[in-house]
mmCIF file with all atom_site columns, C-alpha atoms in Angstrom:
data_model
loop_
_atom_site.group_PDB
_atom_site.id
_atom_site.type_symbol
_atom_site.label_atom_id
_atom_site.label_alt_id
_atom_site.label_comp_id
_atom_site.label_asym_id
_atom_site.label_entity_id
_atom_site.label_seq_id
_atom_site.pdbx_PDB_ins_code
_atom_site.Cartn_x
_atom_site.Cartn_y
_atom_site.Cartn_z
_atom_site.occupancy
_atom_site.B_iso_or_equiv
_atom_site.pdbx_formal_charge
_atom_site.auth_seq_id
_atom_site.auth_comp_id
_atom_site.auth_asym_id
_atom_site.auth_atom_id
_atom_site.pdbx_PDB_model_num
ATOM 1   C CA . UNK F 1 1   ? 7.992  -1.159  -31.160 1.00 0.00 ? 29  UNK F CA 1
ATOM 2   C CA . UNK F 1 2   ? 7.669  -0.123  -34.946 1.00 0.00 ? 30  UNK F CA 1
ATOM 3   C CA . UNK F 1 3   ? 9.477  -1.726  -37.195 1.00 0.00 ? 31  UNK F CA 1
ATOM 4   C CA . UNK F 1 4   ? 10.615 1.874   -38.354 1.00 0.00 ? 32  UNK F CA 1
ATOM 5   C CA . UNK F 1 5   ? 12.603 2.189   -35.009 1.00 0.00 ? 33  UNK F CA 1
ATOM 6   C CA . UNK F 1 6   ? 14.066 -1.742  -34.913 1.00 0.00 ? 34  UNK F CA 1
ATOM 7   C CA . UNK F 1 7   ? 15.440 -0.325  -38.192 1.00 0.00 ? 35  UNK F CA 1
ATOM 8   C CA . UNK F 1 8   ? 16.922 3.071   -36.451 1.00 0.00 ? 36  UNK F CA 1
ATOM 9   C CA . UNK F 1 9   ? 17.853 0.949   -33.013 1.00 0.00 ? 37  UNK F CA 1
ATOM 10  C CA . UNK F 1 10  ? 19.765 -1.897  -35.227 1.00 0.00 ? 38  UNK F CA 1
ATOM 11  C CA . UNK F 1 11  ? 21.898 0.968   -37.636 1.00 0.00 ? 39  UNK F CA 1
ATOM 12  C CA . UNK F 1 12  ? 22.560 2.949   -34.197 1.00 0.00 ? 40  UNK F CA 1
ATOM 13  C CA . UNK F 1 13  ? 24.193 -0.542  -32.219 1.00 0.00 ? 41  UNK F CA 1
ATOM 14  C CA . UNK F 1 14  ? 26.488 -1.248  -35.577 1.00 0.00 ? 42  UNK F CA 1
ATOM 15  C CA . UNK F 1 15  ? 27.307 2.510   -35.876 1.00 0.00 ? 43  UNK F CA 1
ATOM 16  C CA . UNK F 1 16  ? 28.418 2.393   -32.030 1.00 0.00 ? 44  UNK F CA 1
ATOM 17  C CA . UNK F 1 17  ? 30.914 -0.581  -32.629 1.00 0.00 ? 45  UNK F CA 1
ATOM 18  C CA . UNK F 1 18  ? 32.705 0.878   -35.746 1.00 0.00 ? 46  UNK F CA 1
ATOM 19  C CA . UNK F 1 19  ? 35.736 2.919   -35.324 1.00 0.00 ? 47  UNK F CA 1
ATOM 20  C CA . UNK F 1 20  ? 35.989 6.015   -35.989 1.00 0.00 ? 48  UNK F CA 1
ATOM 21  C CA . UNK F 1 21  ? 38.216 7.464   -39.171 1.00 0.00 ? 49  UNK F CA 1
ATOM 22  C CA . UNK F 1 22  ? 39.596 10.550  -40.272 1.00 0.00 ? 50  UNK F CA 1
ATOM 23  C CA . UNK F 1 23  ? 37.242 11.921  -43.587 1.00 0.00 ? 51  UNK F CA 1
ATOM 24  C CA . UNK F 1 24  ? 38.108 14.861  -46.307 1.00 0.00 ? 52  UNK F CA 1
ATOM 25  C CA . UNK F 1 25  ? 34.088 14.554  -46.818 1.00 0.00 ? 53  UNK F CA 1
ATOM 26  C CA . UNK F 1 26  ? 30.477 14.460  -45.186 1.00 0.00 ? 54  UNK F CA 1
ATOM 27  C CA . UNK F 1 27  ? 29.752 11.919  -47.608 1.00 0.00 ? 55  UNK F CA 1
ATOM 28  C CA . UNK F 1 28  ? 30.370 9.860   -51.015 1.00 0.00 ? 56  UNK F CA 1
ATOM 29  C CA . UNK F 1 29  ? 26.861 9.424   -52.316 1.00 0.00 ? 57  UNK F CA 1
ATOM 30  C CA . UNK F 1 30  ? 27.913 6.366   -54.694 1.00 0.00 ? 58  UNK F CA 1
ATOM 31  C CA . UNK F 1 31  ? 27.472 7.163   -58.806 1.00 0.00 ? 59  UNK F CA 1
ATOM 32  C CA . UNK F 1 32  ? 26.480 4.272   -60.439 1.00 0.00 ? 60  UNK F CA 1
ATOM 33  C CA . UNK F 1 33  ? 27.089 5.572   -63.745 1.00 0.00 ? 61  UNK F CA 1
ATOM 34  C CA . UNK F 1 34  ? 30.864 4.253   -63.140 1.00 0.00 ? 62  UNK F CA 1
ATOM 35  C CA . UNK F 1 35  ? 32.588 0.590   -62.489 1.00 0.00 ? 63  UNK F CA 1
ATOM 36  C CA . UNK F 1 36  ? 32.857 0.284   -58.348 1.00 0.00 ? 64  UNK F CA 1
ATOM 37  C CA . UNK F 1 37  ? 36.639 -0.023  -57.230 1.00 0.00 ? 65  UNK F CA 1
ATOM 38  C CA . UNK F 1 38  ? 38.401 -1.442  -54.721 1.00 0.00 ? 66  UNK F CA 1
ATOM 39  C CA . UNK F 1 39  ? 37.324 1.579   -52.398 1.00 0.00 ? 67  UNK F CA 1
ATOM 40  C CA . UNK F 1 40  ? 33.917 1.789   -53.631 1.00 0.00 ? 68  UNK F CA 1
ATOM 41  C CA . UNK F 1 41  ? 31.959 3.993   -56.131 1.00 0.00 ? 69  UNK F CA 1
ATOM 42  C CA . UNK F 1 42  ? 32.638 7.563   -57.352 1.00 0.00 ? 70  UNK F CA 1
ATOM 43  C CA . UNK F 1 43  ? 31.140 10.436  -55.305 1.00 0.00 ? 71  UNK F CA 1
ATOM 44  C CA . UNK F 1 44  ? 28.117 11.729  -56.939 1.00 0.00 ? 72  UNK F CA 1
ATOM 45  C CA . UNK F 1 45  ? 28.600 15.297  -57.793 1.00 0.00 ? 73  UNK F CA 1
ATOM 46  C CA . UNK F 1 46  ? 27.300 17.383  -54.590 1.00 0.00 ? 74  UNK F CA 1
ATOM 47  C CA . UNK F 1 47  ? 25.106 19.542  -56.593 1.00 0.00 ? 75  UNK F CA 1
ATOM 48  C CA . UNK F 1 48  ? 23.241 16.432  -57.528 1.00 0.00 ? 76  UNK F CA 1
ATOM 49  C CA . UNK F 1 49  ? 22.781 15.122  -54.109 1.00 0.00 ? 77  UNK F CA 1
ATOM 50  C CA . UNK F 1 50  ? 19.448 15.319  -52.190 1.00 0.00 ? 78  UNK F CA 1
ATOM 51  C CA . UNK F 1 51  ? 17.518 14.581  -49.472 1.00 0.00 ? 79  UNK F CA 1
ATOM 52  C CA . UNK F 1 52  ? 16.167 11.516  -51.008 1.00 0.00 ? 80  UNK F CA 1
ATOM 53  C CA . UNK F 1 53  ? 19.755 10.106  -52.029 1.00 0.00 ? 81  UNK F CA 1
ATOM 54  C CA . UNK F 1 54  ? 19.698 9.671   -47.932 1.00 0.00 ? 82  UNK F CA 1
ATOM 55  C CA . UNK F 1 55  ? 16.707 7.664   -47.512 1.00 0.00 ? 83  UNK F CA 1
ATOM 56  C CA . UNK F 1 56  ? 15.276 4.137   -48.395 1.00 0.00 ? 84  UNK F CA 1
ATOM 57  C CA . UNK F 1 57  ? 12.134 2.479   -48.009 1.00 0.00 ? 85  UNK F CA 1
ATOM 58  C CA . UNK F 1 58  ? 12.793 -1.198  -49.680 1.00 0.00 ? 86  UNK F CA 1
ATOM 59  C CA . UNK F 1 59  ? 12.982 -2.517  -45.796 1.00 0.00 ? 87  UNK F CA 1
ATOM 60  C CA . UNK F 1 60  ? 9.250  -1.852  -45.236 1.00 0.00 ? 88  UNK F CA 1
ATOM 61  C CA . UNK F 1 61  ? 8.284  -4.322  -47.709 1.00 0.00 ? 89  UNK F CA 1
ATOM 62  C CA . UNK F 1 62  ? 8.562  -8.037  -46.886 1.00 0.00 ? 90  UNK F CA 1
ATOM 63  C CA . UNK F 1 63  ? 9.918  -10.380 -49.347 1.00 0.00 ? 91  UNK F CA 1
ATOM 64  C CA . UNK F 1 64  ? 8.728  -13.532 -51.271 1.00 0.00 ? 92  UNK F CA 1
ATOM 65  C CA . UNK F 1 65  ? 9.799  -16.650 -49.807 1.00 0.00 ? 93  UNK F CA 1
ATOM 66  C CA . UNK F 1 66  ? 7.960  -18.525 -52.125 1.00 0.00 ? 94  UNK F CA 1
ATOM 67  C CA . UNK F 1 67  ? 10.051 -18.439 -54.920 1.00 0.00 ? 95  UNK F CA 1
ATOM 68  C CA . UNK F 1 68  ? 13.070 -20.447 -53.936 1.00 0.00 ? 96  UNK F CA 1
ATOM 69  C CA . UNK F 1 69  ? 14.063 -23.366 -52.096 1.00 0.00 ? 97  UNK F CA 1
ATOM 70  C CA . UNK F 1 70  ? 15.333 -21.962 -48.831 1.00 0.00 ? 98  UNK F CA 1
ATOM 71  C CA . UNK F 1 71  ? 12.044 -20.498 -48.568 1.00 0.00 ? 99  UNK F CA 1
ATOM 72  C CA . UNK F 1 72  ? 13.711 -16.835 -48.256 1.00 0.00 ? 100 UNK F CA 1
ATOM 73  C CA . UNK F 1 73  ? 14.266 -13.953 -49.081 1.00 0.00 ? 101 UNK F CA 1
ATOM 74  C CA . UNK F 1 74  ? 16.192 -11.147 -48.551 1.00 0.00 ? 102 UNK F CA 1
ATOM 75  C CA . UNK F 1 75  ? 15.922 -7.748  -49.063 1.00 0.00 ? 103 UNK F CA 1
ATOM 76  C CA . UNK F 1 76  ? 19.188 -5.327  -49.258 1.00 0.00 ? 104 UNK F CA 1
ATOM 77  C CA . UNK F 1 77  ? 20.364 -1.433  -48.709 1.00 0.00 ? 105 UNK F CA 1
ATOM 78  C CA . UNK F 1 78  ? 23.805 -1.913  -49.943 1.00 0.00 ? 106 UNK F CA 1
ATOM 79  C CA . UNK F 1 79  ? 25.802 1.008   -51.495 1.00 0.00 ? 107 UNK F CA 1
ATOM 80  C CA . UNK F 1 80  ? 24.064 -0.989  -55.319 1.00 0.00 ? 108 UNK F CA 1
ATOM 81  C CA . UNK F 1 81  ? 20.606 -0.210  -53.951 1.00 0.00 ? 109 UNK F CA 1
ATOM 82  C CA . UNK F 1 82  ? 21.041 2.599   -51.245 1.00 0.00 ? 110 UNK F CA 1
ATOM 83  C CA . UNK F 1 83  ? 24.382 4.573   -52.970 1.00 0.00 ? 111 UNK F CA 1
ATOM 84  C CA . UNK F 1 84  ? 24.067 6.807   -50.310 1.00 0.00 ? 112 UNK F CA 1
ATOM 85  C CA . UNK F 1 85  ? 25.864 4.236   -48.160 1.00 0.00 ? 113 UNK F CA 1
ATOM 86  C CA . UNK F 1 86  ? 29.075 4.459   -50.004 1.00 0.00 ? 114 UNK F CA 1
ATOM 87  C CA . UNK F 1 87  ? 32.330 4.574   -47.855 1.00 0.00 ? 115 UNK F CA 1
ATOM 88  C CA . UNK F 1 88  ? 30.311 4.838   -44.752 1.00 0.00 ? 116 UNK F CA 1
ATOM 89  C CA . UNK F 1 89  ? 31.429 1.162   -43.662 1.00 0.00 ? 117 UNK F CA 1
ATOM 90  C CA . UNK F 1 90  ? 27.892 -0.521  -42.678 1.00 0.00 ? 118 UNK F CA 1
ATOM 91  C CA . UNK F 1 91  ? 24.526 -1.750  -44.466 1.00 0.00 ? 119 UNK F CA 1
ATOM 92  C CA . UNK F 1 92  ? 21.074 -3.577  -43.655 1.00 0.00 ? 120 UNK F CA 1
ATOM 93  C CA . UNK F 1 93  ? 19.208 -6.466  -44.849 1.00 0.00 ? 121 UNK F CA 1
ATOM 94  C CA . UNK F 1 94  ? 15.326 -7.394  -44.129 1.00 0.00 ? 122 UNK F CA 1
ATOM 95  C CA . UNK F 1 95  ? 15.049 -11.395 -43.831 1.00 0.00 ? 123 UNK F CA 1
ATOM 96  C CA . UNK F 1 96  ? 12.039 -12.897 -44.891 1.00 0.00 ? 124 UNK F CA 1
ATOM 97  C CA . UNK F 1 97  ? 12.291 -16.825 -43.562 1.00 0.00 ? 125 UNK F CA 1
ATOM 98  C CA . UNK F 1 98  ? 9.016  -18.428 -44.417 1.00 0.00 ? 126 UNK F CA 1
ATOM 99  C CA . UNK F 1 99  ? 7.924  -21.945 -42.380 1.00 0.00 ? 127 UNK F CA 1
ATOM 100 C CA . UNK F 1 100 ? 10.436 -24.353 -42.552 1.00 0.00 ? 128 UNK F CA 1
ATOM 101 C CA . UNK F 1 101 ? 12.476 -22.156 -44.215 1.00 0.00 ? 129 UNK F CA 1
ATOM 102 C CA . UNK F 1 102 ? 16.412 -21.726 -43.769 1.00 0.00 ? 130 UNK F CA 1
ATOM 103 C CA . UNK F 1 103 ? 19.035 -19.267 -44.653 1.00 0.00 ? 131 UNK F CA 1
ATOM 104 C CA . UNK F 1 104 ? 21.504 -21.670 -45.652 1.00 0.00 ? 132 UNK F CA 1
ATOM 105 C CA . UNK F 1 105 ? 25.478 -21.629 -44.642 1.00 0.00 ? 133 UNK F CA 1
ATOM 106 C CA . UNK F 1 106 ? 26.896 -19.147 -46.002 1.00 0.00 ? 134 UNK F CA 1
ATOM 107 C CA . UNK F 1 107 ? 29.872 -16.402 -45.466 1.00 0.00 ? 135 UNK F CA 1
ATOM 108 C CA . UNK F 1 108 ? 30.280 -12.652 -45.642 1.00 0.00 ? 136 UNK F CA 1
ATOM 109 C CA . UNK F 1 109 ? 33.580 -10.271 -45.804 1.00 0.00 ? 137 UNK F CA 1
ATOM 110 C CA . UNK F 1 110 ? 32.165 -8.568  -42.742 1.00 0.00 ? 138 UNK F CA 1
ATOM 111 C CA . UNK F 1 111 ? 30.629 -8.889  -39.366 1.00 0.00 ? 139 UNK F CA 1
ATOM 112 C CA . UNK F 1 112 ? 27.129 -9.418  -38.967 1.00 0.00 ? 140 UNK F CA 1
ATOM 113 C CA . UNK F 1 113 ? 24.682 -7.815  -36.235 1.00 0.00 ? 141 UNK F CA 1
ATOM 114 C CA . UNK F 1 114 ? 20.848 -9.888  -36.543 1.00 0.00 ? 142 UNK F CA 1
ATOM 115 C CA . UNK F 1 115 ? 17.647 -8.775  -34.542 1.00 0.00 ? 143 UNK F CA 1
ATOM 116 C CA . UNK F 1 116 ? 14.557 -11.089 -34.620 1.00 0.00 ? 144 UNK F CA 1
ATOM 117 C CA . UNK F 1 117 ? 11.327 -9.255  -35.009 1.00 0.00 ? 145 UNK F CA 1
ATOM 118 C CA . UNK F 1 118 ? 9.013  -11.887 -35.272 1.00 0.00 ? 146 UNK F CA 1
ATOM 119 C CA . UNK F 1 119 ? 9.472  -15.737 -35.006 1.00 0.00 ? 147 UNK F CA 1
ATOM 120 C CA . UNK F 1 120 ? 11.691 -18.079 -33.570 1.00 0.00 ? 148 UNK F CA 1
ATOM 121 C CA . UNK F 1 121 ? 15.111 -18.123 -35.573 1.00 0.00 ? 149 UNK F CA 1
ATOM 122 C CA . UNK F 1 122 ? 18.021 -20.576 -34.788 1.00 0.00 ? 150 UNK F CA 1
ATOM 123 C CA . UNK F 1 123 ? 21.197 -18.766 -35.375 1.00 0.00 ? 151 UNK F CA 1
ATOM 124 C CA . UNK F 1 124 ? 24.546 -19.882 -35.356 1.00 0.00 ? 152 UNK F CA 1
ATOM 125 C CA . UNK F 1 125 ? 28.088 -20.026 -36.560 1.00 0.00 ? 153 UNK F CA 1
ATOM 126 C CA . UNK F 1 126 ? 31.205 -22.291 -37.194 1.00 0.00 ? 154 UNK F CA 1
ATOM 127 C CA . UNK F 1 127 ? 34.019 -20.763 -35.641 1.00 0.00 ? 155 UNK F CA 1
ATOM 128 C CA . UNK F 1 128 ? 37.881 -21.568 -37.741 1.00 0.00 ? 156 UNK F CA 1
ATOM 129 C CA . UNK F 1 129 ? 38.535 -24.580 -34.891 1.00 0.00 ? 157 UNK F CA 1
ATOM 130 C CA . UNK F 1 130 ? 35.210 -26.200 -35.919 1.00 0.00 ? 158 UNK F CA 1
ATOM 131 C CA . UNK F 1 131 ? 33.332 -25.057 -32.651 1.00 0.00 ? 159 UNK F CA 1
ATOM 132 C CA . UNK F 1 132 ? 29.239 -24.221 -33.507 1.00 0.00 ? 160 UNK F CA 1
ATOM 133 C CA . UNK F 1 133 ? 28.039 -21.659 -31.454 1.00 0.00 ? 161 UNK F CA 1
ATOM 134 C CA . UNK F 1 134 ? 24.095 -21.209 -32.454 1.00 0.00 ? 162 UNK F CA 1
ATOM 135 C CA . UNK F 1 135 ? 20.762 -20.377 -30.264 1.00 0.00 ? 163 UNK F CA 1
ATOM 136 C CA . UNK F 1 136 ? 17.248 -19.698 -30.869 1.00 0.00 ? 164 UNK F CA 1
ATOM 137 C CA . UNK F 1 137 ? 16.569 -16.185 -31.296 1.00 0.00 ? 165 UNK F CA 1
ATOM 138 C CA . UNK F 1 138 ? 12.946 -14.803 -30.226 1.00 0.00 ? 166 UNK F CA 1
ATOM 139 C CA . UNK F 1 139 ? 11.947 -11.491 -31.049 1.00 0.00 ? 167 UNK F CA 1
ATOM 140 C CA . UNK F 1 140 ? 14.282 -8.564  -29.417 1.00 0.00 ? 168 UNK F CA 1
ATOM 141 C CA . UNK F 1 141 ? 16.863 -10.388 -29.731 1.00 0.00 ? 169 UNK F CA 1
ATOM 142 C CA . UNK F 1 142 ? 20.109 -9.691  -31.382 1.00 0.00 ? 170 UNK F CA 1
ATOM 143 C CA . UNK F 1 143 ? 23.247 -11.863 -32.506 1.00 0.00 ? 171 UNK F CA 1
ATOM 144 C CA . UNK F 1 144 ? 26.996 -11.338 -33.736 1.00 0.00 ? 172 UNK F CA 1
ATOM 145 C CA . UNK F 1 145 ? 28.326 -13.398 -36.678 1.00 0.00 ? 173 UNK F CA 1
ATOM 146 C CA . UNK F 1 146 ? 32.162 -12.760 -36.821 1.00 0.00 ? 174 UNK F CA 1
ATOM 147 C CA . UNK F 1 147 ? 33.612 -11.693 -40.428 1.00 0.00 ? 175 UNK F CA 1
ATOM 148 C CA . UNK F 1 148 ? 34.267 -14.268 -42.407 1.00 0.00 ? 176 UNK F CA 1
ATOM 149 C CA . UNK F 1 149 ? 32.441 -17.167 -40.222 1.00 0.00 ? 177 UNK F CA 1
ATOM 150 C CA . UNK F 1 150 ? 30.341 -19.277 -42.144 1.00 0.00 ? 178 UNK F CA 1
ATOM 151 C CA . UNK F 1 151 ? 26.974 -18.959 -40.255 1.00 0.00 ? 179 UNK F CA 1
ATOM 152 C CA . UNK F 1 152 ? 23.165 -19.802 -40.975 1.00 0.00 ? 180 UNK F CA 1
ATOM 153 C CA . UNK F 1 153 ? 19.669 -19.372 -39.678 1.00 0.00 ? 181 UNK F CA 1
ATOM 154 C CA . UNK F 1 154 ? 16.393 -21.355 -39.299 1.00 0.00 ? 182 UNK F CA 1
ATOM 155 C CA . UNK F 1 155 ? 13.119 -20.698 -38.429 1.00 0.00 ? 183 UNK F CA 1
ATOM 156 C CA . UNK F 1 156 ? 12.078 -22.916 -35.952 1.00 0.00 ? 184 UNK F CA 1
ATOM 157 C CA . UNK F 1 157 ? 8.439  -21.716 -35.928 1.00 0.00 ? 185 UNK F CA 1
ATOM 158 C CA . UNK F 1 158 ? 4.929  -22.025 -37.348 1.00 0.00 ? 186 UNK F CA 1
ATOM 159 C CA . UNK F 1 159 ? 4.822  -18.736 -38.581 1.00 0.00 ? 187 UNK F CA 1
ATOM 160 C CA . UNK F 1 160 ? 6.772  -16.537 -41.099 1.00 0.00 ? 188 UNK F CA 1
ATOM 161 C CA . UNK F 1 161 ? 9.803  -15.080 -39.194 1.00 0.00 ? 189 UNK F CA 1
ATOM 162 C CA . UNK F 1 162 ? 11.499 -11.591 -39.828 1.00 0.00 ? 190 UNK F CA 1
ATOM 163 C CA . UNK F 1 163 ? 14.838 -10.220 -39.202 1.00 0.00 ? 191 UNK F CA 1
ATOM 164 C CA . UNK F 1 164 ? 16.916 -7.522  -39.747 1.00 0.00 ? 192 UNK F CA 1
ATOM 165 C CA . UNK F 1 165 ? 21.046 -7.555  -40.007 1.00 0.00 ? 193 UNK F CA 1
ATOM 166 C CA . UNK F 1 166 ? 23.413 -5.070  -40.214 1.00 0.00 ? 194 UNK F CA 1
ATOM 167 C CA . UNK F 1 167 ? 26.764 -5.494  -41.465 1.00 0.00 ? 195 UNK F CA 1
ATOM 168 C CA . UNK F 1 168 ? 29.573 -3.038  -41.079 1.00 0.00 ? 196 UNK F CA 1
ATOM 169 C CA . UNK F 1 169 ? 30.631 -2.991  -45.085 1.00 0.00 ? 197 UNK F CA 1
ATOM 170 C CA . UNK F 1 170 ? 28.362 -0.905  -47.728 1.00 0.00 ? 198 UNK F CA 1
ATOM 171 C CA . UNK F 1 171 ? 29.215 -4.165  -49.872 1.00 0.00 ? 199 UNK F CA 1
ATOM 172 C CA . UNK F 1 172 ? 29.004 -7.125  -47.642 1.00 0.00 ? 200 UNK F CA 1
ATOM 173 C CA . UNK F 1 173 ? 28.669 -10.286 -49.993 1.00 0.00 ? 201 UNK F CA 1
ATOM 174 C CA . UNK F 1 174 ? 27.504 -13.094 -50.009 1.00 0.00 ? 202 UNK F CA 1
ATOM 175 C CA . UNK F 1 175 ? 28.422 -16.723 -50.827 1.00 0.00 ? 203 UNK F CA 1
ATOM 176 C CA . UNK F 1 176 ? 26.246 -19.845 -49.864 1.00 0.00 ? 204 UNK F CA 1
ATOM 177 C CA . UNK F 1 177 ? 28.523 -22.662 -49.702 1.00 0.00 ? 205 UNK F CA 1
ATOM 178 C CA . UNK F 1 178 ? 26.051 -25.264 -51.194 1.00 0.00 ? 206 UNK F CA 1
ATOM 179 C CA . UNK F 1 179 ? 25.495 -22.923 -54.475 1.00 0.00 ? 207 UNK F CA 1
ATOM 180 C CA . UNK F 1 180 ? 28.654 -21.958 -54.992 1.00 0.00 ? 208 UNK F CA 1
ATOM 181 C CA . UNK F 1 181 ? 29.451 -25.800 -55.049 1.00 0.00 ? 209 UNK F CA 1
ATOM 182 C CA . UNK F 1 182 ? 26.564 -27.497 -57.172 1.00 0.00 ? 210 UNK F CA 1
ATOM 183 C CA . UNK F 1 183 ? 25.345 -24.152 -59.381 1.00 0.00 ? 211 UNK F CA 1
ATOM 184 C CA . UNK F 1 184 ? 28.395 -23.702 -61.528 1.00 0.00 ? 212 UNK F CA 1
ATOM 185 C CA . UNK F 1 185 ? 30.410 -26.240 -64.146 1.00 0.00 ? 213 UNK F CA 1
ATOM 186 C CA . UNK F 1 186 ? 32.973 -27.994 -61.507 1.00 0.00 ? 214 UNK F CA 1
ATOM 187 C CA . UNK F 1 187 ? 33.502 -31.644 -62.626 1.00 0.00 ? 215 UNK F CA 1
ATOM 188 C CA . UNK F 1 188 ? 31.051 -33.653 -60.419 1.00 0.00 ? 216 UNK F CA 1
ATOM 189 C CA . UNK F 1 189 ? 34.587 -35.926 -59.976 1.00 0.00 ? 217 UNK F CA 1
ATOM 190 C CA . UNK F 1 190 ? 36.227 -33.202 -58.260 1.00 0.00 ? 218 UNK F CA 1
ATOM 191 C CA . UNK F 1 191 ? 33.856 -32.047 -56.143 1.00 0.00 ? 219 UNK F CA 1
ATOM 192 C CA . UNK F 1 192 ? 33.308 -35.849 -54.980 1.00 0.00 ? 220 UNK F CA 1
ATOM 193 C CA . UNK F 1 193 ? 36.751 -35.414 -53.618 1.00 0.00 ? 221 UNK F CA 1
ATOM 194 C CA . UNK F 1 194 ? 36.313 -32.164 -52.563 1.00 0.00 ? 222 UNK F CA 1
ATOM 195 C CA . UNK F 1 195 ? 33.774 -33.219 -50.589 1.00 0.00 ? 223 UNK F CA 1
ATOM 196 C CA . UNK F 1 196 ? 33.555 -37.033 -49.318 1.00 0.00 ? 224 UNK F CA 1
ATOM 197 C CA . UNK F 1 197 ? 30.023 -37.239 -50.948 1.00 0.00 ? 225 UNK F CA 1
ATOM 198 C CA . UNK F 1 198 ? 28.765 -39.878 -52.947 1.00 0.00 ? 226 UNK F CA 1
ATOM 199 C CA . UNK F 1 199 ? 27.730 -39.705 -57.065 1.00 0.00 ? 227 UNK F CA 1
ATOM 200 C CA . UNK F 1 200 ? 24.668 -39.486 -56.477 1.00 0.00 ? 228 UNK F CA 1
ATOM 201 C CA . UNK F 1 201 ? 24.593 -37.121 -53.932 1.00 0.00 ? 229 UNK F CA 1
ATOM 202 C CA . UNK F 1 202 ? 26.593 -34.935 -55.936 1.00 0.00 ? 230 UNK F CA 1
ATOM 203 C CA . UNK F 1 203 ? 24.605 -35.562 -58.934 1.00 0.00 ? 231 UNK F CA 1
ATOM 204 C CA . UNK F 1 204 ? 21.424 -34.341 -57.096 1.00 0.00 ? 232 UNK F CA 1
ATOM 205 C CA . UNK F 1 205 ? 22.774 -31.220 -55.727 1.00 0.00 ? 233 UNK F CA 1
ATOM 206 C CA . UNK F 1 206 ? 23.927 -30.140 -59.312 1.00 0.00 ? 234 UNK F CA 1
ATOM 207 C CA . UNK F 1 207 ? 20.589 -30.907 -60.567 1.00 0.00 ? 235 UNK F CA 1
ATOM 208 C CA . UNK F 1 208 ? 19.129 -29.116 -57.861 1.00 0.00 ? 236 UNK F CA 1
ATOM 209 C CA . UNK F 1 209 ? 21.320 -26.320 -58.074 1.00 0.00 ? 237 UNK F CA 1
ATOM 210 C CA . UNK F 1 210 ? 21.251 -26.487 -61.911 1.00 0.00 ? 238 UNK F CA 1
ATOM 211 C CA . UNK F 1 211 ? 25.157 -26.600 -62.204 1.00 0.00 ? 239 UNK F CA 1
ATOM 212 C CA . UNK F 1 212 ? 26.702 -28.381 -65.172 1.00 0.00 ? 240 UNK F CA 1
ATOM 213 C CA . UNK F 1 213 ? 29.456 -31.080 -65.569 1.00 0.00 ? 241 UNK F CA 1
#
């Protein structure tokens, strides 16, 4: 199987589970030229809009694991880099994990559909009464990560591993628990207490993480 049809087989399972809604339009094509609001972007005029608005090739070319930590990297056709998704209520991701590399804990305001393509890929997530539900994914197969849940994958391999997600919000985002703990200016004092860890594990993080304070 291509990975042109994973692609076309992963958007067709997520656009299955949404429900459907009552539209005054085909379609919003998003215009950046304006601030995004709580309901998205601006429609692009309709006599600007063509084919090409509706197609996007970024998922065809694997990312560079090799300039981060994690060992990642991830590759996005949000409503910022695909407009055309704008309103419709889903997006994709390609995920690059290179050996020994992790997608660390992290959270999204939607749900999350993942399909291994290559590798072995421990998946999991922490459900709100502290149960971890998580598996190794091989190739084919796919994986729900409620809204919200914090959630994480591994690859478990010897070889690069590849994934793609789907998630049913143009916008997903995306906050990693560890950066968005050691990469900004918090006191390391509070987050000692915020946390149970020791100085210096907190002053290693924030060093890592190049946070401040």
């Amino acid at each position: 199987m291509t990975i042109y049809r994973v692609v076309v087989l992963l958007s067709l399972l997520v656009l299955f589970t949404l429900s459907t809604a009552t539209t005054v339009v085909d379609f919003c094509v998003a215009d950046l030229k304006f601030p995004k609001g709580p309901a998205g972007f601006p429609c692009k005029n309709p006599a600007n809009v063509t084919v090409n608005d509706f197609v996007f090739s970024g998922l065809s070319v694997p990312g560079d694991t090799t300039t981060n930590v994690f060992k990642v990297a991830v590759t996005g056709a949000f409503d910022t880099t695909f407009p055309a998704l704008n309103g419709l209520g889903l997006s994709m991701a390609r995920l690059d994990i290179g050996v020994g590399g992790v997608v660390p804990i992290h959270s999204h305001r939607a749900s999350e559909l993942i399909m291994v393509i290559d590798g072995a890929i421990l998946a999991g997530f922490i459900s709100e009464d502290n149960t971890a539900y998580y598996k190794t994914l091989y190739k084919g197969d796919i994986m729900i990560f409620p809204q919200s849940m914090l959630h994480f994958q591994v690859n478990m391999g010897k070889k690069p591993a590849l994934a793609f997600v789907s998630l049913d919000s143009p916008n997903p985002g995306f906050q990693i628990t560890s950066s968005s703990l050691f990469s900004n200016d918090l006191p390391k004092k509070v987050i000692e207490k915020i946390t149970a860890l020791d100085a210096s594990q907190v002053k290693k993080l924030k060093k890592m993480f190049r946070g401040t304070n």
